[in-house]
Coordinates of C-alpha atoms in Angstrom, one line a residue:
X1 CA 96.7 109.3 96.1
X2 CA 95.2 106.8 99.0
X3 CA 98.1 105.2 101.5
X4 CA 97.5 103.9 104.6
X5 CA 97.5 107.2 106.7
X6 CA 94.8 109.1 104.5
X7 CA 94.3 110.4 101.3
X8 CA 97.7 112.4 100.5
X9 CA 97.1 115.9 98.7
X10 CA 100.6 117.7 97.5
X11 CA 99.5 121.4 97.4
X12 CA 101.3 123.2 94.9
X13 CA 101.9 127.2 94.5
X14 CA 101.5 128.7 90.2
X15 CA 104.7 127.3 89.4
X16 CA 104.9 124.1 90.6
X17 CA 106.8 124.7 94.3
X18 CA 105.8 122.3 97.1
X19 CA 103.4 125.3 99.3
X20 CA 105.3 125.3 102.7
X21 CA 102.6 125.4 105.7
X22 CA 100.1 124.0 103.3
X23 CA 96.5 123.6 104.4
X24 CA 93.3 121.4 103.4
X25 CA 89.8 121.7 104.6
X26 CA 87.0 119.6 104.3
X27 CA 84.0 119.8 105.6
X28 CA 85.0 122.5 108.1
X29 CA 87.7 121.0 109.4
X30 CA 91.4 121.6 108.7
X31 CA 94.4 119.4 108.2
X32 CA 97.8 120.6 108.2
X33 CA 100.9 119.8 106.3
X34 CA 102.6 116.8 107.7
X35 CA 105.9 116.7 108.9
X36 CA 108.9 118.2 106.9
X37 CA 107.5 117.8 103.2
X38 CA 106.6 120.6 101.8
X39 CA 103.0 121.1 101.1
X40 CA 102.0 117.4 102.0
X41 CA 98.5 117.0 103.7
X42 CA 96.8 114.2 105.1
X43 CA 92.6 113.9 105.0
X44 CA 91.4 111.2 107.3
X45 CA 89.2 108.2 105.7
X46 CA 85.6 108.9 106.0
X47 CA 83.6 107.0 108.6
X48 CA 81.1 106.5 106.2
X49 CA 79.9 107.5 102.7
X50 CA 76.8 108.6 102.3
X51 CA 74.6 107.0 98.9
X52 CA 75.1 109.2 96.1
X53 CA 77.4 112.0 97.4
X54 CA 81.0 110.0 97.5
X55 CA 82.5 113.4 96.3
X56 CA 83.1 115.9 98.8
X57 CA 85.2 119.6 98.3
X58 CA 88.3 120.5 99.5
X59 CA 89.6 123.9 99.7
X60 CA 93.5 124.1 99.4
X61 CA 95.4 126.9 100.8
X62 CA 98.7 128.1 102.4
X63 CA 99.6 129.3 106.1
X64 CA 101.1 132.1 104.0
X65 CA 98.0 133.4 101.3
X66 CA 94.7 134.0 101.2
X67 CA 94.2 132.5 98.5
X68 CA 92.7 129.1 97.9
X69 CA 91.9 126.6 95.4
X70 CA 88.4 124.4 95.3
X71 CA 89.2 120.8 94.3
X72 CA 86.4 118.1 94.6
X73 CA 87.7 114.2 95.5
X74 CA 86.1 110.9 96.7
X75 CA 86.7 110.8 100.4
X76 CA 86.7 106.8 100.6
X77 CA 86.2 104.6 103.8
X78 CA 89.5 102.2 105.3
X79 CA 89.0 99.1 103.5
X80 CA 91.2 96.6 102.8
X81 CA 91.1 93.5 100.3
X82 CA 93.4 90.9 100.0
X83 CA 94.2 88.9 97.1
X84 CA 95.7 85.5 96.9
X85 CA 96.8 82.7 95.0
X86 CA 97.4 79.0 96.6
X87 CA 99.2 76.5 94.4
X88 CA 100.7 73.1 95.3
X89 CA 102.0 70.8 92.0
X90 CA 99.7 67.7 91.5
X91 CA 102.8 65.5 90.8
X92 CA 103.5 66.4 94.3
X93 CA 100.0 65.2 95.5
X94 CA 99.6 61.7 93.9
X95 CA 103.5 61.2 94.3
X96 CA 103.6 57.7 95.7
X97 CA 105.0 57.5 99.2
X98 CA 104.9 61.1 99.6
X99 CA 104.3 62.3 102.8
X100 CA 104.1 66.1 102.7
X101 CA 104.1 68.8 99.5
X102 CA 104.8 72.1 99.1
X103 CA 102.0 74.9 98.9
X104 CA 103.0 77.9 97.6
X105 CA 101.1 81.2 98.8
X106 CA 101.6 84.6 97.3
X107 CA 99.6 87.4 98.4
X108 CA 99.1 90.8 98.2
X109 CA 97.6 93.4 100.1
X110 CA 95.3 96.3 98.1
X111 CA 93.4 100.0 99.9
X112 CA 90.9 100.7 97.2
X113 CA 93.0 99.2 94.3
X114 CA 95.9 100.5 95.5
X115 CA 98.9 98.0 96.5
X116 CA 100.4 99.1 100.3
X117 CA 102.5 96.5 102.7
X118 CA 101.6 93.6 103.9
X119 CA 103.5 94.1 106.7
X120 CA 100.1 95.4 107.5
X121 CA 98.6 92.3 108.1
X122 CA 98.6 90.6 111.4
X123 CA 97.6 87.7 112.9
X124 CA 98.2 86.0 109.7
X125 CA 97.6 82.0 108.9
X126 CA 97.2 79.6 106.2
X127 CA 94.4 76.6 106.9
X128 CA 95.0 73.7 104.4
X129 CA 92.0 71.5 104.9
X130 CA 92.7 67.7 103.2
X131 CA 89.8 64.8 102.8
X132 CA 89.9 61.5 101.9
X133 CA 88.0 59.0 100.0
X134 CA 86.7 57.9 103.0
X135 CA 85.6 61.6 104.1
X136 CA 87.9 61.5 107.3
X137 CA 88.7 65.4 107.1
X138 CA 91.8 67.3 108.9
X139 CA 93.1 70.7 109.1
X140 CA 96.2 72.2 109.1
X141 CA 97.3 75.7 110.5
X142 CA 100.4 77.5 110.1
X143 CA 101.0 80.8 111.2
X144 CA 102.9 83.2 109.3
X145 CA 105.8 85.2 111.2
X146 CA 106.1 88.5 111.2
X147 CA 109.8 88.3 109.8
X148 CA 107.6 86.7 106.7
X149 CA 105.3 89.7 106.3
X150 CA 107.9 92.0 106.0
X151 CA 110.6 90.2 103.8
X152 CA 109.2 91.7 101.1
X153 CA 107.4 95.2 100.8
X154 CA 104.5 94.3 98.1
X155 CA 104.1 90.4 98.5
X156 CA 103.7 88.0 100.6
X157 CA 105.2 84.9 99.4
X158 CA 105.9 81.6 101.2
X159 CA 106.0 77.6 100.8
X160 CA 103.8 75.8 103.6
X161 CA 104.5 72.0 103.7
X162 CA 101.3 70.1 104.0
X163 CA 100.9 66.5 105.4
X164 CA 99.0 64.5 103.0
X165 CA 96.7 61.4 103.7
X166 CA 96.8 58.0 102.0
X167 CA 94.2 58.1 100.0
X168 CA 93.2 62.1 99.6
X169 CA 90.4 63.1 97.6
X170 CA 89.9 66.6 98.0
X171 CA 92.0 69.8 99.4
X172 CA 91.4 73.3 99.8
X173 CA 93.5 76.2 101.2
X174 CA 92.8 79.7 103.3
X175 CA 94.5 82.9 104.1
X176 CA 93.6 84.3 107.1
X177 CA 94.6 87.7 108.4
X178 CA 93.4 90.8 109.8
X179 CA 94.4 94.7 109.6
X180 CA 94.1 97.3 112.5
X181 CA 92.0 100.8 110.4
X182 CA 94.7 103.6 110.8
X183 CA 91.2 106.3 111.4
X184 CA 88.3 103.8 112.2
X185 CA 88.0 103.7 115.8
X186 CA 85.2 101.0 117.5
X187 CA 82.5 103.0 119.1
X188 CA 82.7 100.6 122.8
X189 CA 86.4 100.6 123.3
X190 CA 88.3 103.6 121.5
X191 CA 89.8 101.5 120.3
X192 CA 91.3 100.8 116.7
X193 CA 88.8 99.0 114.6
X194 CA 89.8 95.7 112.7
X195 CA 89.0 94.9 109.6
X196 CA 88.8 90.6 109.4
X197 CA 90.4 89.3 106.0
X198 CA 89.7 85.8 104.5
X199 CA 90.6 84.3 100.9
X200 CA 90.7 80.5 99.3

């Protein structure tokens, strides 16, 4: 399985019992059991994937045994994807005398197609740009609070009040955020690399 912590392996004995003290060897690096859960081993994401060689070999074994099993898997890089829908009711935009209208934002965060907690997002913000008939444009920015990101594990769902101009012609919305990588490091600073995400 793929998790924000890396590739997750669960090593079993032949009878289906999790192997306590499990180890996984990938390209001369040995990764040992994580925590108290028997058989669970995390293998980090790849810094980069060689073109034409997406799959690598892993030897699964246990400290209490000289036996092992060979497995191939696709060791991927740590790449996140942000998916979002942003909608506003047309009636709200064209209602006479309506000063504001609610923009409904729904978003999910994925790691190679696997849903991961939206609380991993940092500095999330919604930017709404409105344009009037005469070409005058205005940007409105709303920061998404940490409480909103932690409210629901799988989804970010909120409503953003948008100030409407008198003669609205066009409007667009963009959700931006970044994720600090768990394994990638900036070559210059040594700190966690940051992936910037944006969707309109």
